[in-house]
Short mmCIF file of C-alpha atoms in Angstrom, two decimals:
data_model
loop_
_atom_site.label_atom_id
_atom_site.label_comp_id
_atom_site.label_asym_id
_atom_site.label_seq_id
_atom_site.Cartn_x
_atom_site.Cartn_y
_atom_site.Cartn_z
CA UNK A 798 162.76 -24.40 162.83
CA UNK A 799 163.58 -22.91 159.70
CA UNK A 800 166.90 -22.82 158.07
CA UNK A 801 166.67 -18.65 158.62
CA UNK A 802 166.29 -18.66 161.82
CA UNK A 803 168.83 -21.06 162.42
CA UNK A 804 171.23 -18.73 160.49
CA UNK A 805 170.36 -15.79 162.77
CA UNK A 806 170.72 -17.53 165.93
CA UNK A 807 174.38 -18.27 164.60
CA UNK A 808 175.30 -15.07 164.34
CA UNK A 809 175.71 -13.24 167.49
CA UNK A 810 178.33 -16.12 168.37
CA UNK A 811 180.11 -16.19 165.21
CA UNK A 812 180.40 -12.49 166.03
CA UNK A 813 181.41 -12.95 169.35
CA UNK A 814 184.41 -15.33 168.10
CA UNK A 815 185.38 -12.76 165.10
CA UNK A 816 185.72 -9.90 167.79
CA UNK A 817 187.73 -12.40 170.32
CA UNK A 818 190.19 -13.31 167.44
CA UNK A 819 190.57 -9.75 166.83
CA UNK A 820 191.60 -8.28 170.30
CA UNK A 821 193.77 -11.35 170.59
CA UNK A 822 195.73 -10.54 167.13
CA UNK A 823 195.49 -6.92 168.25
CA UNK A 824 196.70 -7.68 171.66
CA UNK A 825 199.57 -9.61 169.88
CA UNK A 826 200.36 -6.20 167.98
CA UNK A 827 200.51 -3.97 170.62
CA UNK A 828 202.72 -6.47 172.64
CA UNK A 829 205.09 -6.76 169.62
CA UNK A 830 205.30 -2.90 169.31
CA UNK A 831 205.86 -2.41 172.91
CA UNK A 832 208.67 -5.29 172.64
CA UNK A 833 209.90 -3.48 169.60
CA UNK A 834 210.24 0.17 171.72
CA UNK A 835 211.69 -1.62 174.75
CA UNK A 836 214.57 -3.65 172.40
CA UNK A 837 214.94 -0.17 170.53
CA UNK A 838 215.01 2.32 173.89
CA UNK A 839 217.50 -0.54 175.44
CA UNK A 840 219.58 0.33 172.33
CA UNK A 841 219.07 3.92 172.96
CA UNK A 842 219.90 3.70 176.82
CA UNK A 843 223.64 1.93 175.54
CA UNK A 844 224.50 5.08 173.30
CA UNK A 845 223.23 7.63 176.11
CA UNK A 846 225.47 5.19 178.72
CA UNK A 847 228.31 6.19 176.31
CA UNK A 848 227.65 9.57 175.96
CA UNK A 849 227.43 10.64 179.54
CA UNK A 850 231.00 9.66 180.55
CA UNK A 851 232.44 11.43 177.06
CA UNK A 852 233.97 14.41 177.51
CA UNK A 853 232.30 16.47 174.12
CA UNK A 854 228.84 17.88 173.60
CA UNK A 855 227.59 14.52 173.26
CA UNK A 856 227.18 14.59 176.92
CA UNK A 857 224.06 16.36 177.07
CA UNK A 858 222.22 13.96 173.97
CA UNK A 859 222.48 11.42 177.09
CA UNK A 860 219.90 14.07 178.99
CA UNK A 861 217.40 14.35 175.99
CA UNK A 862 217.70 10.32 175.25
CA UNK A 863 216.99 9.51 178.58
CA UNK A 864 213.99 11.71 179.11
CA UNK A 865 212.45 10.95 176.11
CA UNK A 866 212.41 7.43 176.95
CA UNK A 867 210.63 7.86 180.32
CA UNK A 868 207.63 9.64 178.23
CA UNK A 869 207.13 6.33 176.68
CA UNK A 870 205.24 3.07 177.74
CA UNK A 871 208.71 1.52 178.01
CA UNK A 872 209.82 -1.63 180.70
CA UNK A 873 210.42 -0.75 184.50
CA UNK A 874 214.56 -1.73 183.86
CA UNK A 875 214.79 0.88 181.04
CA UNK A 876 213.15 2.86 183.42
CA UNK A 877 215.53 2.38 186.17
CA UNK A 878 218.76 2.26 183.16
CA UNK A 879 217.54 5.96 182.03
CA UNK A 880 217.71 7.49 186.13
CA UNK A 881 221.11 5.80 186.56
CA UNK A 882 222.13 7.80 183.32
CA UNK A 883 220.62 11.13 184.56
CA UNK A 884 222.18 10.79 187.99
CA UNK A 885 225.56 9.92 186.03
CA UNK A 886 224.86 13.09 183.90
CA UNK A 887 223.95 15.41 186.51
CA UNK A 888 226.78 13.99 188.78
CA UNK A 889 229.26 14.65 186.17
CA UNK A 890 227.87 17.97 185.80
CA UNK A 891 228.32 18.61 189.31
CA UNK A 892 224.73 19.10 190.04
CA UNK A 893 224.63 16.81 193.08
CA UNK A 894 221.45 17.47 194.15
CA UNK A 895 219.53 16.25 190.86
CA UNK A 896 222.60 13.18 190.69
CA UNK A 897 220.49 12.91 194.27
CA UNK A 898 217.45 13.10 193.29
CA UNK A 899 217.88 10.92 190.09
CA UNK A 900 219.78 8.22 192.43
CA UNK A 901 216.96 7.62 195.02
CA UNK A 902 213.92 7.14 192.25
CA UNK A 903 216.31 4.05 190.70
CA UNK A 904 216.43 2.59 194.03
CA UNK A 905 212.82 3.48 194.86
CA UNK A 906 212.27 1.57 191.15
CA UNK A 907 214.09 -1.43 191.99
CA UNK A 908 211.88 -1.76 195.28
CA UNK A 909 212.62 -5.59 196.74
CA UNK A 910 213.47 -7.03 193.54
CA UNK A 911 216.24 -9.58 193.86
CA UNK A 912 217.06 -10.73 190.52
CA UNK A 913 221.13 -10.27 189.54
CA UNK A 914 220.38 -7.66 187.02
CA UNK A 915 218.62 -5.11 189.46
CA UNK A 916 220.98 -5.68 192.25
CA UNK A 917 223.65 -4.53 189.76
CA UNK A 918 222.01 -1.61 188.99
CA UNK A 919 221.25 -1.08 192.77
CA UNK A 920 224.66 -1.33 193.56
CA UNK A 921 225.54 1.80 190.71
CA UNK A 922 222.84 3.75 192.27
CA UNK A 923 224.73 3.03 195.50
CA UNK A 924 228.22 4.52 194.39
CA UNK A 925 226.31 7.30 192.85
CA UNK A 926 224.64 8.25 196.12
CA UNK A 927 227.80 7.79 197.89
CA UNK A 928 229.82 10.18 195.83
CA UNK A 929 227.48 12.64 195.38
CA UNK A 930 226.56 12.82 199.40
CA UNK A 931 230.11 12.96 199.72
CA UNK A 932 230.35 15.81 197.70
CA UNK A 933 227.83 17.83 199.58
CA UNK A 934 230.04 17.12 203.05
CA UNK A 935 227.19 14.59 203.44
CA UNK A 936 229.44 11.94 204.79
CA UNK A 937 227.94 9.67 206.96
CA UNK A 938 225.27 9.34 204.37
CA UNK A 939 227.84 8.96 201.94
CA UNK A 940 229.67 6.09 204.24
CA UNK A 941 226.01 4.28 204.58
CA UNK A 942 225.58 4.20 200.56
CA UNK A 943 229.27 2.71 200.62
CA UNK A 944 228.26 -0.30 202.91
CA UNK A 945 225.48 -1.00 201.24
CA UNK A 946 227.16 -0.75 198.12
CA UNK A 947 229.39 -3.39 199.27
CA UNK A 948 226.72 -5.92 200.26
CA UNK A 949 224.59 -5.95 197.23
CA UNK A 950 227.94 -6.04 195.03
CA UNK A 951 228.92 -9.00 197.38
CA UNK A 952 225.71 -10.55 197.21
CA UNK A 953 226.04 -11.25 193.39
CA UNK A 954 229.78 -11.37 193.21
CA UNK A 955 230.65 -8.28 191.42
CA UNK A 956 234.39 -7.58 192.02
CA UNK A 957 234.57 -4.42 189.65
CA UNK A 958 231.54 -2.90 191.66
CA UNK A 959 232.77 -4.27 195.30
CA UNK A 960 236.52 -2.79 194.48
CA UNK A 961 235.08 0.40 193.55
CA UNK A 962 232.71 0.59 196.50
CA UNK A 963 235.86 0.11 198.47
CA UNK A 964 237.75 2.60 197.16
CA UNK A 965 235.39 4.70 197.54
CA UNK A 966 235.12 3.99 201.16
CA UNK A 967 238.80 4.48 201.87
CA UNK A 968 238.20 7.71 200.22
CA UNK A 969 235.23 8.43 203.10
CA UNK A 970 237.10 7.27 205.66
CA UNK A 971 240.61 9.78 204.70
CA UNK A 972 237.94 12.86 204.66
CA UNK A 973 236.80 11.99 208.20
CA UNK A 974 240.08 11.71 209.61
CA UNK A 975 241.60 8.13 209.69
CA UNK A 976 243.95 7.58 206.60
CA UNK A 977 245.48 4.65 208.07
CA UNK A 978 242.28 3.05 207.75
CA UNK A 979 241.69 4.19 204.90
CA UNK A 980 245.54 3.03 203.29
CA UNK A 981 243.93 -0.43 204.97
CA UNK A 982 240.83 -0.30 202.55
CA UNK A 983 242.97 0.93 199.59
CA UNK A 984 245.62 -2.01 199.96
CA UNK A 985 242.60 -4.74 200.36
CA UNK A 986 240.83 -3.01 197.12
CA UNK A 987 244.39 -4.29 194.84
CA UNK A 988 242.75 -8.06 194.64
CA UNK A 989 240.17 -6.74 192.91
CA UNK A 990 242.47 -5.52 190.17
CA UNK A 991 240.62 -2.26 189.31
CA UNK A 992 242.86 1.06 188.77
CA UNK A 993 240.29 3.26 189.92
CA UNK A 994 242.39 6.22 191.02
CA UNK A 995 244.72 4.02 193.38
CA UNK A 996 247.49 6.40 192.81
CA UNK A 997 245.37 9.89 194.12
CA UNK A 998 243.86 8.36 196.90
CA UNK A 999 247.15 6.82 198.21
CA UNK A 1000 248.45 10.23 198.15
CA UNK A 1001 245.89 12.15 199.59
CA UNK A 1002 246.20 9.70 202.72
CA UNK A 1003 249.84 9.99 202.75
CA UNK A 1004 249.19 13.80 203.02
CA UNK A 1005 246.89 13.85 205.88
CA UNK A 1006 249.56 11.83 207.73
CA UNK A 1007 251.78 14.88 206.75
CA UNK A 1008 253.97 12.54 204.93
CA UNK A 1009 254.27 14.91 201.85
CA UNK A 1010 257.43 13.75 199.97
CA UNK A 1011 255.25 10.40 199.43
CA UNK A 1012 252.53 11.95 198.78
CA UNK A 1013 254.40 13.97 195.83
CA UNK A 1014 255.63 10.92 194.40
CA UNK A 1015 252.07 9.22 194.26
CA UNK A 1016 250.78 12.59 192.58
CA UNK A 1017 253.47 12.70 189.83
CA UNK A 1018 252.65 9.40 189.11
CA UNK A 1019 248.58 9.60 188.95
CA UNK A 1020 249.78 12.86 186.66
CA UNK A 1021 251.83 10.98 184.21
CA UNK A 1022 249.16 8.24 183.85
CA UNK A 1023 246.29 10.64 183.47
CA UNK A 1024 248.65 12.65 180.66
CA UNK A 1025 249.02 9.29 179.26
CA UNK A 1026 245.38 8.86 178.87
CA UNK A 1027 244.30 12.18 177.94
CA UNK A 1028 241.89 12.35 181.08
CA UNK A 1029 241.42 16.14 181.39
CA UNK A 1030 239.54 15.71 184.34
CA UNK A 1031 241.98 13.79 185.77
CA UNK A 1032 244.59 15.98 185.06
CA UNK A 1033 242.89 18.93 186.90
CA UNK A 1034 242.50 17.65 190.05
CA UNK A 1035 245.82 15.70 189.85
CA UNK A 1036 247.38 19.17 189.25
CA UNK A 1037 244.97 21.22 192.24
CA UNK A 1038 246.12 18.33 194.70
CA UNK A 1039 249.79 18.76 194.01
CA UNK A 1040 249.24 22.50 194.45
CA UNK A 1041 247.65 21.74 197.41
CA UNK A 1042 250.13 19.65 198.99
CA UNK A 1043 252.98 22.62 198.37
CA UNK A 1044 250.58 24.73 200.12
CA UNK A 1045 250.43 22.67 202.90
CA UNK A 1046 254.05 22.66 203.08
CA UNK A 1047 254.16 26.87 202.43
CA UNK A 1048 255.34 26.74 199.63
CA UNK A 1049 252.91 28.80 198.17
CA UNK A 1050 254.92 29.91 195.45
CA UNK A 1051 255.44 26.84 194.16
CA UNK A 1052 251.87 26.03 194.85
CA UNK A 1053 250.95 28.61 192.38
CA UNK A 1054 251.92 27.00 189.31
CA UNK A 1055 249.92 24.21 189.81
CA UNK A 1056 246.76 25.60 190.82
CA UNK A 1057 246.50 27.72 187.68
CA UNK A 1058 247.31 25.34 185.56
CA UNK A 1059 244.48 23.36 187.20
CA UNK A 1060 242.00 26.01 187.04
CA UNK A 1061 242.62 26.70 183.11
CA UNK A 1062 241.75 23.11 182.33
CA UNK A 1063 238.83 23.23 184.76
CA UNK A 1064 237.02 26.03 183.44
CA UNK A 1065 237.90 25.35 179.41
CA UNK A 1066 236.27 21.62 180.02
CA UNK A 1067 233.73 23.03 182.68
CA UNK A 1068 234.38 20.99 185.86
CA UNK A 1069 232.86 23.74 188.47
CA UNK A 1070 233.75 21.92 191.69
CA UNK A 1071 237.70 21.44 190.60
CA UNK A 1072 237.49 25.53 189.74
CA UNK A 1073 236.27 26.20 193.43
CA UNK A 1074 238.49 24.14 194.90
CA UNK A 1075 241.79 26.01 193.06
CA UNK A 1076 239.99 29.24 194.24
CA UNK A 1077 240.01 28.00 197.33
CA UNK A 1078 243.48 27.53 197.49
CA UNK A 1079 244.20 30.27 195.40
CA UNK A 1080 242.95 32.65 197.87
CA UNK A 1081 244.47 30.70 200.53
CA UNK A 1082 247.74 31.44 198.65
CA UNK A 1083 247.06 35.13 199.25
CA UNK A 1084 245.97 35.18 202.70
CA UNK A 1085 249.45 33.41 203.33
CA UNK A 1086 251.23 36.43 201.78
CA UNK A 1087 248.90 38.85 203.88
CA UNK A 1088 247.32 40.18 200.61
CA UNK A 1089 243.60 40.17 202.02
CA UNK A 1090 242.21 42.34 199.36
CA UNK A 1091 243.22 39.53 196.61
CA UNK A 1092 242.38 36.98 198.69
CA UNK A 1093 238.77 38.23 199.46
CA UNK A 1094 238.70 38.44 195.68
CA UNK A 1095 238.60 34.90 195.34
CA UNK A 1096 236.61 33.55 198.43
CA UNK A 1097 234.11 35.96 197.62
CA UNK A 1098 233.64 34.38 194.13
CA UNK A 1099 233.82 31.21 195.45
CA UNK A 1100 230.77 32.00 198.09
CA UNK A 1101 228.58 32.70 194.39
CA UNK A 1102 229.43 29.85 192.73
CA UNK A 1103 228.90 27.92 195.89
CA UNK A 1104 225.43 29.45 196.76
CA UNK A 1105 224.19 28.99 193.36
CA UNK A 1106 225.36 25.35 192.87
CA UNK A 1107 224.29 24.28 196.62
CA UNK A 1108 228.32 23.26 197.86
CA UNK A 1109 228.14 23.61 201.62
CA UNK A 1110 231.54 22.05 202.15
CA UNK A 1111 233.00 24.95 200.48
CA UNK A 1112 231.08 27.84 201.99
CA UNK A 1113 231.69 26.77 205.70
CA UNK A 1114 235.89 26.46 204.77
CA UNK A 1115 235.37 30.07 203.00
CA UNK A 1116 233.29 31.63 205.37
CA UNK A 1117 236.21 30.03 208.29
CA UNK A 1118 238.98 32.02 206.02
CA UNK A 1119 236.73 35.29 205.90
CA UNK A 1120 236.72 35.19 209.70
CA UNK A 1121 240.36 34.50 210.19
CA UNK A 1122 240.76 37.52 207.71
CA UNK A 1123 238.72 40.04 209.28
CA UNK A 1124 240.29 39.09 212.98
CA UNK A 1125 243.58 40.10 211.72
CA UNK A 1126 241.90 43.28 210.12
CA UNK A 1127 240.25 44.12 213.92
CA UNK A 1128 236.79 43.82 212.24
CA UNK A 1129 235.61 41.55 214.87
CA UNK A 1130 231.93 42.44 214.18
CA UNK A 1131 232.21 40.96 210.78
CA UNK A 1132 234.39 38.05 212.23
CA UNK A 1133 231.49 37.16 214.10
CA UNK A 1134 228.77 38.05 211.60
CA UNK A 1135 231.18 34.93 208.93
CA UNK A 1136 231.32 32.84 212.23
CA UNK A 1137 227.27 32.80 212.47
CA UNK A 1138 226.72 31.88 208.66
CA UNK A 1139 229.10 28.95 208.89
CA UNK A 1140 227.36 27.87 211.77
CA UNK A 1141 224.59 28.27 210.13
CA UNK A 1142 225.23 25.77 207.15
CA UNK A 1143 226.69 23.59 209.08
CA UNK A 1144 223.29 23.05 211.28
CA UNK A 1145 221.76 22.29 207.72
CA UNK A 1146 224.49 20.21 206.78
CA UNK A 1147 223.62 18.30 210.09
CA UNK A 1148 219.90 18.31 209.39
CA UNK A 1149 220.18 16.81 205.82
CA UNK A 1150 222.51 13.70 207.52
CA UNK A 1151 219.70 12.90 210.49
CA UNK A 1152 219.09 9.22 209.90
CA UNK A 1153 217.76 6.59 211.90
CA UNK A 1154 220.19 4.63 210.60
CA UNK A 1155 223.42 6.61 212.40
CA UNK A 1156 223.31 7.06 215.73
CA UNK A 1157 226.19 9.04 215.83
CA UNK A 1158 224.67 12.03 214.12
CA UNK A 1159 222.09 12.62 217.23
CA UNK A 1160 225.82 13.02 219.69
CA UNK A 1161 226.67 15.66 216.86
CA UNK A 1162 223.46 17.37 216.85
CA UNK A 1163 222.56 17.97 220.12
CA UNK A 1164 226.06 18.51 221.28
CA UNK A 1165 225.94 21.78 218.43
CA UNK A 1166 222.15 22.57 219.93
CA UNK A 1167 223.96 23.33 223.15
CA UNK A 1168 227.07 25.37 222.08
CA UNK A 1169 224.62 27.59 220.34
CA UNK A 1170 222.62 27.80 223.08
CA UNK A 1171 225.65 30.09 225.01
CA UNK A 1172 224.73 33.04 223.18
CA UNK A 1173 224.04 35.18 225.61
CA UNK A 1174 227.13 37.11 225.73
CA UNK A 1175 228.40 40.55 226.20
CA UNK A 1176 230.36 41.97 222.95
CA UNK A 1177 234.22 41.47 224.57
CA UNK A 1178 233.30 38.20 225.47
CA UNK A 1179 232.39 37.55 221.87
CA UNK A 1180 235.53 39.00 220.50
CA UNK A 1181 237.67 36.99 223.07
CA UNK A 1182 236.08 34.03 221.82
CA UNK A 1183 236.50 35.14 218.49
CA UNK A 1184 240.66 35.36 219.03
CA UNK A 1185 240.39 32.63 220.90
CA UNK A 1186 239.06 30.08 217.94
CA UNK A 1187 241.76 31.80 215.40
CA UNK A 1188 244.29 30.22 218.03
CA UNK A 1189 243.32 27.70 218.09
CA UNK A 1190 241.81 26.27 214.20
CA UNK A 1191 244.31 24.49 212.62
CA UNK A 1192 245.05 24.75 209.09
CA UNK A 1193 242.84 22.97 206.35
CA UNK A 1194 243.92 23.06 202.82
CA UNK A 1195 241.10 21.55 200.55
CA UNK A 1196 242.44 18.79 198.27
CA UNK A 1197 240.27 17.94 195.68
CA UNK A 1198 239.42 13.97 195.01
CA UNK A 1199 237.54 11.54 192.41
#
């Protein structure tokens, strides 16, 4: 064979080798420039983490960093990093149901891993679910989140998450009527050594057990700390919960003070959900003092605000406090006409908390299928019932809480 043809029968595998050692060095690029973007949106992620618990227009850079980054080809934790940011963000903007929506695609990211770093991230996406359910009246989902919480923050022996998780839980278990346990919780949460608010959700407990001179004293002192820190926030709903606790006591005019003082800082720094509360109490103020007109006023702003921002908690209170108002006004068709829409919402608020998972939400539901099932009732009957309820509802003053 001649040395030609030799030559040529070389080539197709010398070619063959000269393309394999290219994809490999270009494989070796791209893997490079994808570590590169991964170490660079990781560095990106820590400035938007920063950001989104600031108080300045910085906040909303955390929004644009955090969606740029999930355009890119970037690794499944920056992935899950950037939707615990935008469920912080949205959370903190009071938009609970993207903080929702935001919090369950994290978990749904994390899937069954088990390594340390994704069960701490699991555990944030816990607390954020947890609040933000909570916030919605949600609060059996919001007590699930909590115990789970817990467990993963257990699991890997996180004491700052487990702490907060707990406190957060004491919290749950004050809104659904057992402070004692929850002063239990709070007490156990001290080993932990986290300050996360002790001093608020002492007092609110203290208040549902209608022991309001402690309660005061726990207030004043969350206030001074919070003053002391510069925690506007903080400040706010120290402030609406004091006012709320004179207004508990009737001491409306001493309420007063408070509340507006609350609501000034709430609106200049944009917290929506301390703003309804005051307004809340605000008009509650009013309806003490038999001024309905000013009163209406207020719930009826709160009602837009509400609608608009998806708060069911605080249409179902308002639309109570519309009823009681147009009973003692005679205008028992509209009474019953408020009485219907808070039913209403509060068969979707029932809906949205169906789980498998809590039995005790089936007792609930098909023990409100039934009353609504009486219906069939002539108009006096109605209106008795109607006088009958404003009897007998006891007085709820909304206190606002981290």
């Amino acid at each position: 064979m001649s040395q030609s043809n030799k030559s040529t029968r070389l080539w197709p595998g010398i070619l063959f080798i000269l393309l394999m050692v290219y994809h490999v060095v270009n494989s070796q690029q791209e893997i490079n420039t994808t570590s590169k973007v991964a170490v660079n949106d990781s560095l990106l992620l820590e400035t938007a983490e920063t950001y989104v618990h600031s108080e300045d227009p910085n906040r909303g850079k955390s929004f644009h960093i955090c969606h740029d980054i999930l355009k890119r080809n970037t690794t499944k934790t920056n992935k899950i990093v950037a939707h615990r940011i935008l469920a912080s963000y949205h959370y903190y903007k009071y938009a609970t149901d993207s903080a929702l929506f935001y919090a369950n695609k994290g978990v749904k990211l994390i899937g069954h891993q088990k390594d340390s770093t994704s069960l701490r991230h699991l555990s944030s996406l816990y607390l954020m679910l947890s609040h933000a359910s909570r916030d919605k009246d949600l609060l059996q989902d919001s007590k699930k989140w909590a115990l789970k919480g817990i467990e993963v923050s257990k699991k890997i022996g996180d004491s700052i998450y487990a702490g907060q998780h707990i406190v957060n839980l004491a919290h749950i278990y004050r809104i659904m009527g057992d402070p004692e346990k929850a002063i239990e919780l709070l007490k156990a949460s001290k080993k932990y050594k986290i300050s996360l608010n002790y001093y608020e959700y002492i007092a609110l407990c203290y208040k549902d057990m209608k022991n309001f001179d402690q309660s005061l004293f726990y207030q004043k002192k969350a206030l001074d700390k919070h003053k002391k820190d510069n925690n506007h926030r903080s400040i706010a709903i120290t402030l609406l919960n004091i006012g709320a606790i004179h207004l508990e006591k009737f001491e409306g005019d001493k309420a007063l003070p408070y509340l507006n003082k609350s609501i000034k800082i709430s609106k200049e720094y944009n917290y929506p959900l301390v703003t309804l509360n005051n307004m809340i109490n605000i008009g509650e103020v009013f309806k003490n003092k038999k001024d309905f007109f000013k009163a209406k006023e207020y719930y009826f702003e709160v009602l837009t605000i509400a609608k608009e921002s998806g708060y069911l908690m605080q249409q179902t209170y308002v639309y109570q406090q519309l009823k009681d108002i147009a009973v003692e006004e005679k205008k028992f068709e509209k009474a019953l006409t408020y009485t219907e829409k808070k039913n209403l919402i509060q068969d979707s608020i029932y809906r949205m908390q169906k789980d498998n998972e809590i039995s005790k939400l089936e007792v609930e539901y098909e023990t409100l299928k039934k009353a609504k099932e009486i219906t069939v009732l002539k108009k006096n009957q109605e209106l008795k019932t109607v006088e009958l309820q404003q009897q007998q509802s006891q007085k709820k003053i909304i206190a606002y809480a981290f």
